[in-house]
PDB file of N, CA, C and O in Angstrom:
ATOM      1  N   UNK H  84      -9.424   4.272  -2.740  1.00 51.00           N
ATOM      2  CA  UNK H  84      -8.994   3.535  -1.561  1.00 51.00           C
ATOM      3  C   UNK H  84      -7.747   2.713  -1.923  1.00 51.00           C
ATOM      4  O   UNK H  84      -7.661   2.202  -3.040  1.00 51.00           O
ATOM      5  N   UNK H  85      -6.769   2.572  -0.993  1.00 50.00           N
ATOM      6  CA  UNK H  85      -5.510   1.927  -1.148  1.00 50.00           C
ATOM      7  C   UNK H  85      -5.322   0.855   0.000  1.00 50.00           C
ATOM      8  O   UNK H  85      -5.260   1.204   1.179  1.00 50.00           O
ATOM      9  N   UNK H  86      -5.254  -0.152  -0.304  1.00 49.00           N
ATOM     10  CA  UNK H  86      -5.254  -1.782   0.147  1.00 49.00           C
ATOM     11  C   UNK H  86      -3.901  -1.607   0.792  1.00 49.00           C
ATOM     12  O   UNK H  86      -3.188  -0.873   0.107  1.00 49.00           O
ATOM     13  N   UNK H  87      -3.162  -2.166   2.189  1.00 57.00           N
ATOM     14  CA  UNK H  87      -2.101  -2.249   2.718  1.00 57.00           C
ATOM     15  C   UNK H  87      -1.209  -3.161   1.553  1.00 57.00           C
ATOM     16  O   UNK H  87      -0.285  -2.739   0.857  1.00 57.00           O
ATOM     17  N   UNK H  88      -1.700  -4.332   1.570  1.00 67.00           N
ATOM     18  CA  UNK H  88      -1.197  -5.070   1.227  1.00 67.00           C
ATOM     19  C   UNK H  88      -1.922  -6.775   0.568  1.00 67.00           C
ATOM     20  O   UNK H  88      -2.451  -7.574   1.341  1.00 67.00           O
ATOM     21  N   UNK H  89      -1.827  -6.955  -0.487  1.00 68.00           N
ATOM     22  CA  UNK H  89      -1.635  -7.947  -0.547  1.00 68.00           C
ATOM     23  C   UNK H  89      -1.216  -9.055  -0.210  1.00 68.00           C
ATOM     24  O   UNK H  89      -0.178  -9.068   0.452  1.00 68.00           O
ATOM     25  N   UNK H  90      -2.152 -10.883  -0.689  1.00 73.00           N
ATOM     26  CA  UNK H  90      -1.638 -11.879   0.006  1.00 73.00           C
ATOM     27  C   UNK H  90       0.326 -12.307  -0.375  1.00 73.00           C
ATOM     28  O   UNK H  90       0.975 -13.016   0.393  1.00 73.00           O
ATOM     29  N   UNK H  91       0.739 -11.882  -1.266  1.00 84.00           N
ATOM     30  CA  UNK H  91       2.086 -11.604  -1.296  1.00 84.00           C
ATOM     31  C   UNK H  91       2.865 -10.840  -0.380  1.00 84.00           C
ATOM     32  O   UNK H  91       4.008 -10.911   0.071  1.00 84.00           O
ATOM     33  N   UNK H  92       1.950 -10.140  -0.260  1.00 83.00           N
ATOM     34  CA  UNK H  92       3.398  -9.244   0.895  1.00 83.00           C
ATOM     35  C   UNK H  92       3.080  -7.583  -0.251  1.00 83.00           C
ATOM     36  O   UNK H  92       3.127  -6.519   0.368  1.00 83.00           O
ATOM     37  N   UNK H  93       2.815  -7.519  -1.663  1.00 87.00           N
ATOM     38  CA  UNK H  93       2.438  -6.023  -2.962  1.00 87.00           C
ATOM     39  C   UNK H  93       1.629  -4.885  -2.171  1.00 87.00           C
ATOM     40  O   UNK H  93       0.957  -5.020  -1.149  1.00 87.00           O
ATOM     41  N   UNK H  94       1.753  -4.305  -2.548  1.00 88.00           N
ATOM     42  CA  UNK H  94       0.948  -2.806  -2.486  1.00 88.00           C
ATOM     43  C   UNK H  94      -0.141  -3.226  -3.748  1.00 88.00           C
ATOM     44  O   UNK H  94       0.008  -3.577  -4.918  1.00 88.00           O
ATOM     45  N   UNK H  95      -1.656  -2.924  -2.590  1.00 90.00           N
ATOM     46  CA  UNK H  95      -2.728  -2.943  -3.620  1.00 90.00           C
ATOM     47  C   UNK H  95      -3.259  -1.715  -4.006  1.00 90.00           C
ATOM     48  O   UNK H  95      -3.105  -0.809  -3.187  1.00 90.00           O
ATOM     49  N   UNK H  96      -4.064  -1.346  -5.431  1.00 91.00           N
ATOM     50  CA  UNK H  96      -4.796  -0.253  -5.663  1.00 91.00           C
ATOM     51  C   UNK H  96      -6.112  -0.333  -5.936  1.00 91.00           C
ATOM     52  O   UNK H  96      -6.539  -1.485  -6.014  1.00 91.00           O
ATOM     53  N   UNK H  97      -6.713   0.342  -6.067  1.00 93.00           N
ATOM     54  CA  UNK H  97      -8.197  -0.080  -6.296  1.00 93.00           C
ATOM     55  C   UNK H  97      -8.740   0.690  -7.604  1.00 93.00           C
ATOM     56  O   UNK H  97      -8.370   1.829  -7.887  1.00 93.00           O
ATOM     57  N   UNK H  98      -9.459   0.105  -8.207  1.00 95.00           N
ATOM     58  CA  UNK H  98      -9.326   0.007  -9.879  1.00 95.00           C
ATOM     59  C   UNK H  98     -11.077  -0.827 -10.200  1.00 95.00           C
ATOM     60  O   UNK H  98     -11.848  -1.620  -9.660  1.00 95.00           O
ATOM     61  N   UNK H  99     -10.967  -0.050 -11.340  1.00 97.00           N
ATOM     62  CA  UNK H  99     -12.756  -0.487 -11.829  1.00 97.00           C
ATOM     63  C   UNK H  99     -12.239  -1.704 -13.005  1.00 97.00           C
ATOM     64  O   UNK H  99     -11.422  -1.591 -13.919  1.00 97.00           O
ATOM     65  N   UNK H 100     -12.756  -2.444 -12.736  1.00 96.00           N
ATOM     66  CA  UNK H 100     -12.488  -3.733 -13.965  1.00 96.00           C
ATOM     67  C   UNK H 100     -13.913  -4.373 -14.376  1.00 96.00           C
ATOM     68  O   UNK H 100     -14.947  -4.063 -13.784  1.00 96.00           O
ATOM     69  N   UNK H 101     -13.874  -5.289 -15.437  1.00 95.00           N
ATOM     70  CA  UNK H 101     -14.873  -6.139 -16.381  1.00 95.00           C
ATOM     71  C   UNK H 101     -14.618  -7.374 -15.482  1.00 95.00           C
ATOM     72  O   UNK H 101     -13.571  -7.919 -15.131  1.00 95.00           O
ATOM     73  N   UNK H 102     -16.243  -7.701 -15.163  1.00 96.00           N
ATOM     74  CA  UNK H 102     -16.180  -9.333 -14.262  1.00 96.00           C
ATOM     75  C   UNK H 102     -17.031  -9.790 -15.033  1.00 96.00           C
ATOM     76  O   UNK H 102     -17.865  -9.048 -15.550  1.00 96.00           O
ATOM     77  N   UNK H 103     -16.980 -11.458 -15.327  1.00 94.00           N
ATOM     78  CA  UNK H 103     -17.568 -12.594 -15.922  1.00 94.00           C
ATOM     79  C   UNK H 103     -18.121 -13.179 -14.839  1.00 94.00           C
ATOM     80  O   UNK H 103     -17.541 -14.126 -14.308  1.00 94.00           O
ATOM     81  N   UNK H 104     -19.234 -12.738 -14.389  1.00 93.00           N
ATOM     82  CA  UNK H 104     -19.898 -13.754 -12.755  1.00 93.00           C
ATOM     83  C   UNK H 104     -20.855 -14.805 -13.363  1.00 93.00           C
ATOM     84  O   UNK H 104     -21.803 -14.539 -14.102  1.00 93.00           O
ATOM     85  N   UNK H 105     -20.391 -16.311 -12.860  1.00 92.00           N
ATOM     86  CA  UNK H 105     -21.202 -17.046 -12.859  1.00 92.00           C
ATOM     87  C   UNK H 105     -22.282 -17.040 -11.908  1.00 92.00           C
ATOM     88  O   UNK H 105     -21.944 -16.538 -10.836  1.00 92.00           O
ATOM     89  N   UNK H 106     -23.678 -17.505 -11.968  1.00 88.00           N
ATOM     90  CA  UNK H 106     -24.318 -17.465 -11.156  1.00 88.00           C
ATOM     91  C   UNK H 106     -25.375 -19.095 -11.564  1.00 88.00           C
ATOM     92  O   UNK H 106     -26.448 -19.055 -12.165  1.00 88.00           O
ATOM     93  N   UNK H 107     -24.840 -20.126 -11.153  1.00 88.00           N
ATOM     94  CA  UNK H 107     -25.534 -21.666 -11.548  1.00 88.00           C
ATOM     95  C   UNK H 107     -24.900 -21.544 -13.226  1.00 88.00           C
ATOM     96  O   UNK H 107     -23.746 -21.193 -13.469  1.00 88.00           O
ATOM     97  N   UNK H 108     -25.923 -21.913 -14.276  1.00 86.00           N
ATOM     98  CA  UNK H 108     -25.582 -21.958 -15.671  1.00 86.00           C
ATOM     99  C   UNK H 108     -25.512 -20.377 -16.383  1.00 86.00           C
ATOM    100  O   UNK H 108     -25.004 -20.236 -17.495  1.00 86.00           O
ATOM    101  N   UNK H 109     -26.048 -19.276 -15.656  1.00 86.00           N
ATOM    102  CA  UNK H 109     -26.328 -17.589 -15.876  1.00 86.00           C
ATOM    103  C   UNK H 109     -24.546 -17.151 -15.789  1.00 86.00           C
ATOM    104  O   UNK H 109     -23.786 -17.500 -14.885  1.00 86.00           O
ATOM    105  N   UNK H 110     -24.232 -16.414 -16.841  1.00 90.00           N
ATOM    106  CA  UNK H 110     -23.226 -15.863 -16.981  1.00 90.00           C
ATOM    107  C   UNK H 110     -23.720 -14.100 -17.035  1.00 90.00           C
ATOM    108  O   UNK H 110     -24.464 -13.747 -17.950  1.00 90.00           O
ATOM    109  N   UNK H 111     -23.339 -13.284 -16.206  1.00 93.00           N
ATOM    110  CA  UNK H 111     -23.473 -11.374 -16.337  1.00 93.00           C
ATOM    111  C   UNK H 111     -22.212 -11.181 -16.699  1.00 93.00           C
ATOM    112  O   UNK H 111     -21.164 -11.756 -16.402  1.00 93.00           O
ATOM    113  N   UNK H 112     -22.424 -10.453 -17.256  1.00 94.00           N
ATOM    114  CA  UNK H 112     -20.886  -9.376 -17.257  1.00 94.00           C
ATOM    115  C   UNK H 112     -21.292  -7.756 -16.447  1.00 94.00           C
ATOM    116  O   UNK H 112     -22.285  -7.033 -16.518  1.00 94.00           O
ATOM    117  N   UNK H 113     -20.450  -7.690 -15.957  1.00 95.00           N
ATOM    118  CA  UNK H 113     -20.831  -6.419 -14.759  1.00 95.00           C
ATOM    119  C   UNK H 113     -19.435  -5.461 -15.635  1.00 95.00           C
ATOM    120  O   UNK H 113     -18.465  -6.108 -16.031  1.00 95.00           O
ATOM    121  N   UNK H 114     -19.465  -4.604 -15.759  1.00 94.00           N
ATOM    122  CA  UNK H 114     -18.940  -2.904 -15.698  1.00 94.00           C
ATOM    123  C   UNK H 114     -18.338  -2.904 -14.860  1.00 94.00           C
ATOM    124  O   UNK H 114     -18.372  -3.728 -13.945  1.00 94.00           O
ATOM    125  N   UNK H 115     -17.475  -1.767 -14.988  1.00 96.00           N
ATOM    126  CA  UNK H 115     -16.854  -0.690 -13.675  1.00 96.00           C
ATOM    127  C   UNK H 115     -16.902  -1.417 -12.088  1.00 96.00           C
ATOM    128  O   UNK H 115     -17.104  -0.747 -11.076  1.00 96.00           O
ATOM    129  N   UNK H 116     -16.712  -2.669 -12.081  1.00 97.00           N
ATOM    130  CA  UNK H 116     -16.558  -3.262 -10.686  1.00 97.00           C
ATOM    131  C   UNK H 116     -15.397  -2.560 -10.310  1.00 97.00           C
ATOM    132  O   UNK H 116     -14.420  -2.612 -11.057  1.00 97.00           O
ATOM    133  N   UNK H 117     -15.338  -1.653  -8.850  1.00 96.00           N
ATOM    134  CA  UNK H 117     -14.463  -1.924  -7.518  1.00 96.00           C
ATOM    135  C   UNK H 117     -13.634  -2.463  -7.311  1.00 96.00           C
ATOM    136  O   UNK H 117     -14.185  -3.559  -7.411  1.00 96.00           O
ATOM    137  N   UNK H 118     -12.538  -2.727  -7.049  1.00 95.00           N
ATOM    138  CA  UNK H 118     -11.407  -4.139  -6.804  1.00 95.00           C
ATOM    139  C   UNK H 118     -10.046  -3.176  -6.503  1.00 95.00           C
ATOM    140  O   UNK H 118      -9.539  -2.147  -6.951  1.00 95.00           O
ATOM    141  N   UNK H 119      -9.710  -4.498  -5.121  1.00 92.00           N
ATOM    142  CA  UNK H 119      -8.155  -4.205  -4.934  1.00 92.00           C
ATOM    143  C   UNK H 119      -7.484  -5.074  -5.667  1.00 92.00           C
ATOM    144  O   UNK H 119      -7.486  -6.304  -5.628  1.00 92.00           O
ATOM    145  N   UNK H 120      -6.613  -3.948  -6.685  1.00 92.00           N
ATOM    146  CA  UNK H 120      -5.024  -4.965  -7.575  1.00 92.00           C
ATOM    147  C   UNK H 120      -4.100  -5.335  -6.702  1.00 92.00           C
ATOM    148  O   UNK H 120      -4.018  -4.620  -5.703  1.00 92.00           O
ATOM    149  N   UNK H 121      -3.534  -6.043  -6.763  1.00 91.00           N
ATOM    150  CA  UNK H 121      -2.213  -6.257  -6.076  1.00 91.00           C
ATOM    151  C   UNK H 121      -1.296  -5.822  -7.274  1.00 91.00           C
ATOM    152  O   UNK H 121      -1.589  -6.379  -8.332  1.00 91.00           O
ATOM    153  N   UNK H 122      -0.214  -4.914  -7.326  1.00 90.00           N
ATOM    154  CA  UNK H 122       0.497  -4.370  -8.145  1.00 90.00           C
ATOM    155  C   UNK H 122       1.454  -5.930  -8.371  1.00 90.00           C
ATOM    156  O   UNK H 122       1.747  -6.417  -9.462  1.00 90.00           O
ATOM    157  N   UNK H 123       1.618  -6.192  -7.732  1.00 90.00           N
ATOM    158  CA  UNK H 123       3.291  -7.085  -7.392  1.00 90.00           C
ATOM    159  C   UNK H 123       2.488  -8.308  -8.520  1.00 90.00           C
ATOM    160  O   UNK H 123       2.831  -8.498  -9.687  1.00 90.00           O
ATOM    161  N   UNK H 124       1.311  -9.055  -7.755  1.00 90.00           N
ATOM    162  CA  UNK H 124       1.108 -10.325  -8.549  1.00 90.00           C
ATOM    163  C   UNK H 124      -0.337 -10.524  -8.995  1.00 90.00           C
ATOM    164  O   UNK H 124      -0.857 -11.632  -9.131  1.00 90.00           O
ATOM    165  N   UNK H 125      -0.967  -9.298  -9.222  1.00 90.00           N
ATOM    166  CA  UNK H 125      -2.046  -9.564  -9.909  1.00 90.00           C
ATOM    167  C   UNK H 125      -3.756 -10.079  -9.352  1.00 90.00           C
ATOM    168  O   UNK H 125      -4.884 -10.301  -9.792  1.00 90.00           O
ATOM    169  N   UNK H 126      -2.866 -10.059  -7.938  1.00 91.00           N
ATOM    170  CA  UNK H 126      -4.776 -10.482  -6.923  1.00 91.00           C
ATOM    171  C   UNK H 126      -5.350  -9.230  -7.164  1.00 91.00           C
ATOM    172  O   UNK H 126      -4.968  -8.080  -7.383  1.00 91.00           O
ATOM    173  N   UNK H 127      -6.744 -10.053  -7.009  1.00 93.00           N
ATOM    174  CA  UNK H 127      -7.742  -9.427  -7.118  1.00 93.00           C
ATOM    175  C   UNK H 127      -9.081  -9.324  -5.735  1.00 93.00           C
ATOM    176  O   UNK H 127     -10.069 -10.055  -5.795  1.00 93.00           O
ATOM    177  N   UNK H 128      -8.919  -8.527  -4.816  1.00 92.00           N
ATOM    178  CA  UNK H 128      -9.591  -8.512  -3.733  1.00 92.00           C
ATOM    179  C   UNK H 128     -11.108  -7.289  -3.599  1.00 92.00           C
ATOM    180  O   UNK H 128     -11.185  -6.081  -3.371  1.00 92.00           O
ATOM    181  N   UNK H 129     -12.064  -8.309  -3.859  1.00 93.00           N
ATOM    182  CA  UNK H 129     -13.651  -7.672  -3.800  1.00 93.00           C
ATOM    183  C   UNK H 129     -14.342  -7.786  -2.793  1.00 93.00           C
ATOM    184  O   UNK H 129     -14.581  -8.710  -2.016  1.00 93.00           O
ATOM    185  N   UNK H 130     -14.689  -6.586  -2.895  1.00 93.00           N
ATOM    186  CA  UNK H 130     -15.498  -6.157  -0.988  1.00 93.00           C
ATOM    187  C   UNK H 130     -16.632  -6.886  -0.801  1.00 93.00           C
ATOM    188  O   UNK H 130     -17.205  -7.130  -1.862  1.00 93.00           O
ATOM    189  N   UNK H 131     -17.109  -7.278   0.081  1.00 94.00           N
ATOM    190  CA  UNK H 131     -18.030  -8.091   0.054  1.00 94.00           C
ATOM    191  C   UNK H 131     -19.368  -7.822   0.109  1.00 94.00           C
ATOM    192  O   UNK H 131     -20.134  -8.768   0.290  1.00 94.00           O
ATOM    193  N   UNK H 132     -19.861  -6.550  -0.031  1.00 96.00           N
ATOM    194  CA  UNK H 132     -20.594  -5.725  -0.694  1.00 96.00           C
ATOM    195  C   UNK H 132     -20.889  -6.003  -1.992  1.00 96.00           C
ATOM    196  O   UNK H 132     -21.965  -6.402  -2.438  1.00 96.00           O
ATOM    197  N   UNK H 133     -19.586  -5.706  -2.746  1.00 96.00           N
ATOM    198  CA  UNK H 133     -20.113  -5.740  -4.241  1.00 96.00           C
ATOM    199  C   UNK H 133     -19.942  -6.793  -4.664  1.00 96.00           C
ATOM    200  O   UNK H 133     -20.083  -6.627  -5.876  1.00 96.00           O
ATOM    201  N   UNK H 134     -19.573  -8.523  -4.381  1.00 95.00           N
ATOM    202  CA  UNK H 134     -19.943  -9.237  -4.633  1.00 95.00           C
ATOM    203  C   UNK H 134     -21.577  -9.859  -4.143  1.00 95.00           C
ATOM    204  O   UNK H 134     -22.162 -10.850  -4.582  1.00 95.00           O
ATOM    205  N   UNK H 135     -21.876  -9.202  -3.435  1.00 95.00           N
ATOM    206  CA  UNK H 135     -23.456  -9.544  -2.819  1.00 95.00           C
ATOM    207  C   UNK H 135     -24.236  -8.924  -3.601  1.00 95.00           C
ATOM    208  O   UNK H 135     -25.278  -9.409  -4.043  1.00 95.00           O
ATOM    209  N   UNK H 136     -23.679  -7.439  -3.927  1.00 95.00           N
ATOM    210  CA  UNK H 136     -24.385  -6.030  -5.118  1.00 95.00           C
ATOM    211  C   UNK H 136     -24.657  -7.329  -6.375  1.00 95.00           C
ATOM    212  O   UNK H 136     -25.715  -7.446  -6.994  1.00 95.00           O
ATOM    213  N   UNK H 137     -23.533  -8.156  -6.541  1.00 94.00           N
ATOM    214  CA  UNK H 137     -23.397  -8.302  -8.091  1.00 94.00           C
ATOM    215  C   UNK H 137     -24.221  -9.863  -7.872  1.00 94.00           C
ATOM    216  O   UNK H 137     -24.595 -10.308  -8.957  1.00 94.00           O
ATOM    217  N   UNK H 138     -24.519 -10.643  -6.831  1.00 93.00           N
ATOM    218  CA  UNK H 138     -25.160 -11.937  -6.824  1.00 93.00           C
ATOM    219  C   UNK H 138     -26.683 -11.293  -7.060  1.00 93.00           C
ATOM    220  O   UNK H 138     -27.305 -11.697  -8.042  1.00 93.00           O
ATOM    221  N   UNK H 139     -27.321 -10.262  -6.149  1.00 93.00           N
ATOM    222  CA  UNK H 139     -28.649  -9.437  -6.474  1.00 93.00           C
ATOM    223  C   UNK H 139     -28.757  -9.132  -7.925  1.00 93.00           C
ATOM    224  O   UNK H 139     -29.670  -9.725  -8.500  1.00 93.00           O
ATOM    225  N   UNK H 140     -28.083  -8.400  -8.583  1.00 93.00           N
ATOM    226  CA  UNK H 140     -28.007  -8.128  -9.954  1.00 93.00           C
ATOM    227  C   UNK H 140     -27.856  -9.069 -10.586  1.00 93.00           C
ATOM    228  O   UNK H 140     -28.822  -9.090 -11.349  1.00 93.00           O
ATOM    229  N   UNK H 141     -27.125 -10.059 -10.812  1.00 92.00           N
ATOM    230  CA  UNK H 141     -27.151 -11.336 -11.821  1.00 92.00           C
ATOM    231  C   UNK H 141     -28.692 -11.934 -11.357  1.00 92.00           C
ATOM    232  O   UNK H 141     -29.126 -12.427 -12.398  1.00 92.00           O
ATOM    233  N   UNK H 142     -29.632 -12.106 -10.377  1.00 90.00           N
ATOM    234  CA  UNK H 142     -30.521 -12.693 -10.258  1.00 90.00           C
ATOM    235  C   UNK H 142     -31.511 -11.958 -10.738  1.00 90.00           C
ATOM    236  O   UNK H 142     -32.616 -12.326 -10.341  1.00 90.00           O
ATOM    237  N   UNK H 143     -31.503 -11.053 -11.450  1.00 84.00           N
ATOM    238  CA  UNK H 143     -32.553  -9.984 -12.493  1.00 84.00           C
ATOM    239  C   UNK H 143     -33.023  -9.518 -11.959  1.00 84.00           C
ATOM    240  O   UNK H 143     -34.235  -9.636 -12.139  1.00 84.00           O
ATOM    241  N   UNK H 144     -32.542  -8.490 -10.730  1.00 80.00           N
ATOM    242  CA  UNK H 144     -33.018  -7.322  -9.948  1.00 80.00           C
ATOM    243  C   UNK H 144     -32.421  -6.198 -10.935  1.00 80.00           C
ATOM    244  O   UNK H 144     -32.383  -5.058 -10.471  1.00 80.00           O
ATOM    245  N   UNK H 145     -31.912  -6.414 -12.354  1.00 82.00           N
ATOM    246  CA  UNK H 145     -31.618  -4.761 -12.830  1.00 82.00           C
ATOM    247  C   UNK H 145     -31.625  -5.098 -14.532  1.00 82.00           C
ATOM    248  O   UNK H 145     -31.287  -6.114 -15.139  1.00 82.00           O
ATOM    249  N   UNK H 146     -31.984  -4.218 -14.853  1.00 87.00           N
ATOM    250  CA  UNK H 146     -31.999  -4.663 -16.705  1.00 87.00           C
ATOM    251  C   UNK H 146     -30.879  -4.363 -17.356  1.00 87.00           C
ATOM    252  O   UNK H 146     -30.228  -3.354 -17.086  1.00 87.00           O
ATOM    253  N   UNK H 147     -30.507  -5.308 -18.384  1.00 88.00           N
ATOM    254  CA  UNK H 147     -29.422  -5.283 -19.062  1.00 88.00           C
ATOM    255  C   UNK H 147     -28.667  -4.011 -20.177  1.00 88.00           C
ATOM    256  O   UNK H 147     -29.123  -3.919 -21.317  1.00 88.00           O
ATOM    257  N   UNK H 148     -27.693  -3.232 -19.802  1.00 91.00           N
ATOM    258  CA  UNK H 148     -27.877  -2.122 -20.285  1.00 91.00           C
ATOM    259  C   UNK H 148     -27.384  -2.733 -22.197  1.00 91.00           C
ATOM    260  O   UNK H 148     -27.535  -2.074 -23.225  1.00 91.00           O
ATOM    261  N   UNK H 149     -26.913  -3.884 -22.090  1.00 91.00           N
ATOM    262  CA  UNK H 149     -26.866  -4.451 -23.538  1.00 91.00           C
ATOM    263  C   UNK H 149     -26.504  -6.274 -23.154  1.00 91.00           C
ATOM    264  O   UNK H 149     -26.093  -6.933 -22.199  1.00 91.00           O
ATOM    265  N   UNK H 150     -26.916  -6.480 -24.430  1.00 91.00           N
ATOM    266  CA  UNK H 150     -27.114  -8.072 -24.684  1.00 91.00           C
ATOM    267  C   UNK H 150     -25.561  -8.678 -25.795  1.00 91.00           C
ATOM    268  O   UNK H 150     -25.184  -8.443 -26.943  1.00 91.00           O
ATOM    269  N   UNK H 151     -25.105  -9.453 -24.744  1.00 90.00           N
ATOM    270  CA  UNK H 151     -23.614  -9.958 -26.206  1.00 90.00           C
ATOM    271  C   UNK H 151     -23.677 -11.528 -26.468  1.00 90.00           C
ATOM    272  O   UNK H 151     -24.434 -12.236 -25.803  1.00 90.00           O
ATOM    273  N   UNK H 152     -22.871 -12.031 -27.440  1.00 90.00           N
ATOM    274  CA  UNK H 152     -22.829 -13.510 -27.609  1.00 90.00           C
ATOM    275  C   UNK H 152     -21.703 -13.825 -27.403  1.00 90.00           C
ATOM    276  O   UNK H 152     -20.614 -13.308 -27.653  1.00 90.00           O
ATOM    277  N   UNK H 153     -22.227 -15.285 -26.622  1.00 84.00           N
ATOM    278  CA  UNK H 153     -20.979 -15.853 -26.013  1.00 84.00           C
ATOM    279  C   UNK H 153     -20.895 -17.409 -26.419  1.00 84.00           C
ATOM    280  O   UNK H 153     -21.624 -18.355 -26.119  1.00 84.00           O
ATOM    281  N   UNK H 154     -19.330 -17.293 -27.488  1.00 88.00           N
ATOM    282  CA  UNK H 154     -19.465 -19.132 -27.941  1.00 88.00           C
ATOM    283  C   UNK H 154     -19.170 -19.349 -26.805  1.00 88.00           C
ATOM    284  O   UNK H 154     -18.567 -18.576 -26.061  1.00 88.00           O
ATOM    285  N   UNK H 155     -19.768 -20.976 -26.419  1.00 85.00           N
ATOM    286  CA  UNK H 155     -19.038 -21.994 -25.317  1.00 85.00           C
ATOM    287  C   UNK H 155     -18.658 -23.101 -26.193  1.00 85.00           C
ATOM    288  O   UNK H 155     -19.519 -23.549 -26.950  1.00 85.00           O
ATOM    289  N   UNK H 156     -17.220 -23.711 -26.191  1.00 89.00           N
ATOM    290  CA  UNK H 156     -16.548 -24.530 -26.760  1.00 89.00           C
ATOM    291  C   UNK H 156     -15.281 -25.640 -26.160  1.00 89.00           C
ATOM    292  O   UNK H 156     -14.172 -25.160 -25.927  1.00 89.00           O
ATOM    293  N   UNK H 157     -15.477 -26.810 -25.984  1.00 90.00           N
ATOM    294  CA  UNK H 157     -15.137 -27.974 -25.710  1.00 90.00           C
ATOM    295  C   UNK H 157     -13.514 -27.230 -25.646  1.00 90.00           C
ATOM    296  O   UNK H 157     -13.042 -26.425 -26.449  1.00 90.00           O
ATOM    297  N   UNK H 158     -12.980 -27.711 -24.611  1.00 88.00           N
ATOM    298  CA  UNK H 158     -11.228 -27.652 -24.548  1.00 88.00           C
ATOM    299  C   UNK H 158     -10.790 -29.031 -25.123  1.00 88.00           C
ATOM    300  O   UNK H 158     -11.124 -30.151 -24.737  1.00 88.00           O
ATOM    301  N   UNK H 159     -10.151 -28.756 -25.907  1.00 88.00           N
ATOM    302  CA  UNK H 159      -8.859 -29.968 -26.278  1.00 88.00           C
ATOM    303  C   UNK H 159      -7.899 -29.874 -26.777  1.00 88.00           C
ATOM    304  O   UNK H 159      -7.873 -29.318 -27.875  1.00 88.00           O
ATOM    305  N   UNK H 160      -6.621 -30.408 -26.154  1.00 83.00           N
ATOM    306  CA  UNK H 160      -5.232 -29.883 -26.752  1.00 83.00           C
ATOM    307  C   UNK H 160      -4.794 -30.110 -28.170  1.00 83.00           C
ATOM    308  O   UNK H 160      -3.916 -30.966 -28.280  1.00 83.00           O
ATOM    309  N   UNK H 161      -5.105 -29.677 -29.018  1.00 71.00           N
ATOM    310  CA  UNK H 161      -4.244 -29.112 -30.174  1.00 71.00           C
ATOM    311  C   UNK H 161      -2.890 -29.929 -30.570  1.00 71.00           C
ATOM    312  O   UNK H 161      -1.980 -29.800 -29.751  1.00 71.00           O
ATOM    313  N   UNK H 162      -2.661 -30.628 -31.532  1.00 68.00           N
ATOM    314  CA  UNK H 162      -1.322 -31.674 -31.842  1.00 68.00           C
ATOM    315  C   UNK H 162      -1.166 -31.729 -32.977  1.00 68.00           C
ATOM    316  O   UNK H 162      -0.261 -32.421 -33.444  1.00 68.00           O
TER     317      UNK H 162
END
């Protein structure tokens, strides 16, 4: 599927990408997500389907096809 256009004014494409969905303190990583690119500046436009697909699935309606580790670490600027 090919997107008219982007909120720029770009030609979008639609492309499978890696999403980091928060869901409260629950972090998924989802696969092969759906998504319109915007060629020009990089938006990212998800159907509202598969963000509903992916709120059901982060709430443990599907088993994890693998388990990874994730540091979480304090930001501070560097001097």
């Amino acid at each position: 599927m090919i997107y008219v256009k982007g909120e720029c004014g770009g030609k979008m494409i639609e492309k499978k990408v890696r999403v980091d969905f928060r869901l409260g303190d629950k972090i998924v990583v989802f696969e092969d997500v759906p998504v319109g690119i915007c060629l020009a500046c990089g938006e990212r436009l998800y159907d509202a389907k598969v963000v509903k697909a992916m709120e059901y699935l982060a709430r443990g309606r599907a088993k994890a096809i693998k388990i990874i580790s994730v540091p979480v670490m304090e930001f501070s600027y560097a001097r």
